Short mmCIF file of C-alpha atoms in Angstrom, two decimals:
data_model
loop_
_atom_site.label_atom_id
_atom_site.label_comp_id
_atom_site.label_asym_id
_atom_site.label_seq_id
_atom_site.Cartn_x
_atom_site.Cartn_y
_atom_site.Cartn_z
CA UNK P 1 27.06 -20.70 -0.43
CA UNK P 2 23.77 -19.20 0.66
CA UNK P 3 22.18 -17.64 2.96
CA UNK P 4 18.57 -17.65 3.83
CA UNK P 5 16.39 -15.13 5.25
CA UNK P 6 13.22 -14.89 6.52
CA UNK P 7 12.03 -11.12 6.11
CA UNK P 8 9.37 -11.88 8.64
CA UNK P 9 11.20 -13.32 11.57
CA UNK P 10 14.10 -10.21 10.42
CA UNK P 11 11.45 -7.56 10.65
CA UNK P 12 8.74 -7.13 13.27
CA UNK P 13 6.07 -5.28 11.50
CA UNK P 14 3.39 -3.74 13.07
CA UNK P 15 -0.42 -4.23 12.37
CA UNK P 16 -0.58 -1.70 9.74
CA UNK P 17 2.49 -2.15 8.39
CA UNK P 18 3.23 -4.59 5.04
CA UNK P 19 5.96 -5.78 2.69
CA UNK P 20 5.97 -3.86 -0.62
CA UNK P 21 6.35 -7.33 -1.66
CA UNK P 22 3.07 -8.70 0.07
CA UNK P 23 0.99 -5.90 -1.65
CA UNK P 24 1.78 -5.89 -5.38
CA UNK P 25 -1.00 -7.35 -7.10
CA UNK P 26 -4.01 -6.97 -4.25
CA UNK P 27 -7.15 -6.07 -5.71
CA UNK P 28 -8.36 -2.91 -5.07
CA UNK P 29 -12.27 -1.85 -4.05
CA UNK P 30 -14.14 1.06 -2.95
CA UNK P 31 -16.06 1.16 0.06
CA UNK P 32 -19.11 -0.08 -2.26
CA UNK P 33 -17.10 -3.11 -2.77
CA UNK P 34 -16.85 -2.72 -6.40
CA UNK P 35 -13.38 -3.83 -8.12
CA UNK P 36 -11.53 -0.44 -9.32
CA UNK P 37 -8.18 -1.98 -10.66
CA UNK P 38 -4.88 -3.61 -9.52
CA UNK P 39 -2.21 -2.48 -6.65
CA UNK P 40 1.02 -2.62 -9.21
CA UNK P 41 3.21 -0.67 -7.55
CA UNK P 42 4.34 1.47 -4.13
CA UNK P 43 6.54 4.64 -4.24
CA UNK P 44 8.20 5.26 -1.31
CA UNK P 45 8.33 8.65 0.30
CA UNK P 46 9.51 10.03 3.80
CA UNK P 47 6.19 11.82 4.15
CA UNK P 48 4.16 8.72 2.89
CA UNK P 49 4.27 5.82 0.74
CA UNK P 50 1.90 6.35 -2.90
CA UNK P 51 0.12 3.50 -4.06
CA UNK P 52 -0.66 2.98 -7.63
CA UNK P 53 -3.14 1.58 -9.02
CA UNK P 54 -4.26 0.14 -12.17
CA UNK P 55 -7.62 0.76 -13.31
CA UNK P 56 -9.61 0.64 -16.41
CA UNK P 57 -9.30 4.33 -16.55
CA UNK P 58 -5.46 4.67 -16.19
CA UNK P 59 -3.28 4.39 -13.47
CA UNK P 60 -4.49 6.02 -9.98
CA UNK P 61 -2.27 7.27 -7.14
CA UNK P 62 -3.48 7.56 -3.77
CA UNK P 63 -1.72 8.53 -0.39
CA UNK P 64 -1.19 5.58 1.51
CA UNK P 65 -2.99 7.14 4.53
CA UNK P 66 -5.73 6.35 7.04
CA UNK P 67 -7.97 8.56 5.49
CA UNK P 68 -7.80 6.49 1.98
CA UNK P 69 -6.53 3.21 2.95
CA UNK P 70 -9.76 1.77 4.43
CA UNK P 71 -8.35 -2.01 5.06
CA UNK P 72 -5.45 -4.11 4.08
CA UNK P 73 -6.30 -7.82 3.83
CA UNK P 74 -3.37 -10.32 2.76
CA UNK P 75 -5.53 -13.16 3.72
CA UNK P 76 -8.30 -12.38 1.09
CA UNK P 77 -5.85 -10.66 -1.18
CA UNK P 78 -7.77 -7.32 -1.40
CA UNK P 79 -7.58 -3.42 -0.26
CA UNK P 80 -10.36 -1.41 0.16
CA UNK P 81 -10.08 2.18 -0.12
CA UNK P 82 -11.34 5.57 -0.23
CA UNK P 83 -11.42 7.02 -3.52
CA UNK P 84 -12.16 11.08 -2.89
CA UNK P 85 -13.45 13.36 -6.41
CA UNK P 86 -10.31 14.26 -8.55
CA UNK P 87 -8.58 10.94 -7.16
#
């Protein structure tokens, strides 16, 4: 037998909160809206969660913070963030 559920009837998320799931694979931009890479992967922390990202010049991590993450948008499949020197 199975048993199906639906994470998002389970879960009430808040506005700026996301399935791990949901953001694998978003593209990632700067606030120029230029392409930097690939969202292919989220490690989990009780401080924060650490996004990584896959750009042409090796993997990035960045904070998953306000003060990086600029916008989260499922719809158009894309994250915008704030990329900081020595990021």
């Amino acid at each position: 037998k199975y048993i199906r559920v639906d994470e998002e009837e389970l879960y009430s998320l808040s506005e700026d909160e996301f399935f791990i799931k949901d953001l694998i694979g978003l593209e990632v931009y700067n606030e120029e809206g230029i392409l930097v890479g690939n969202l292919t992967g989220v490690d989990t922390y009780a401080a924060n969660d650490i996004y990584l990202i896959s750009t042409d010049e090796g993997q990035k991590s960045v904070p998953a913070v306000k003060e990086f993450i600029k916008e989260i948008d499922l719809d158009n499949r894309k994250i915008v963030i704030n990329f900081i020197e020595g990021m």
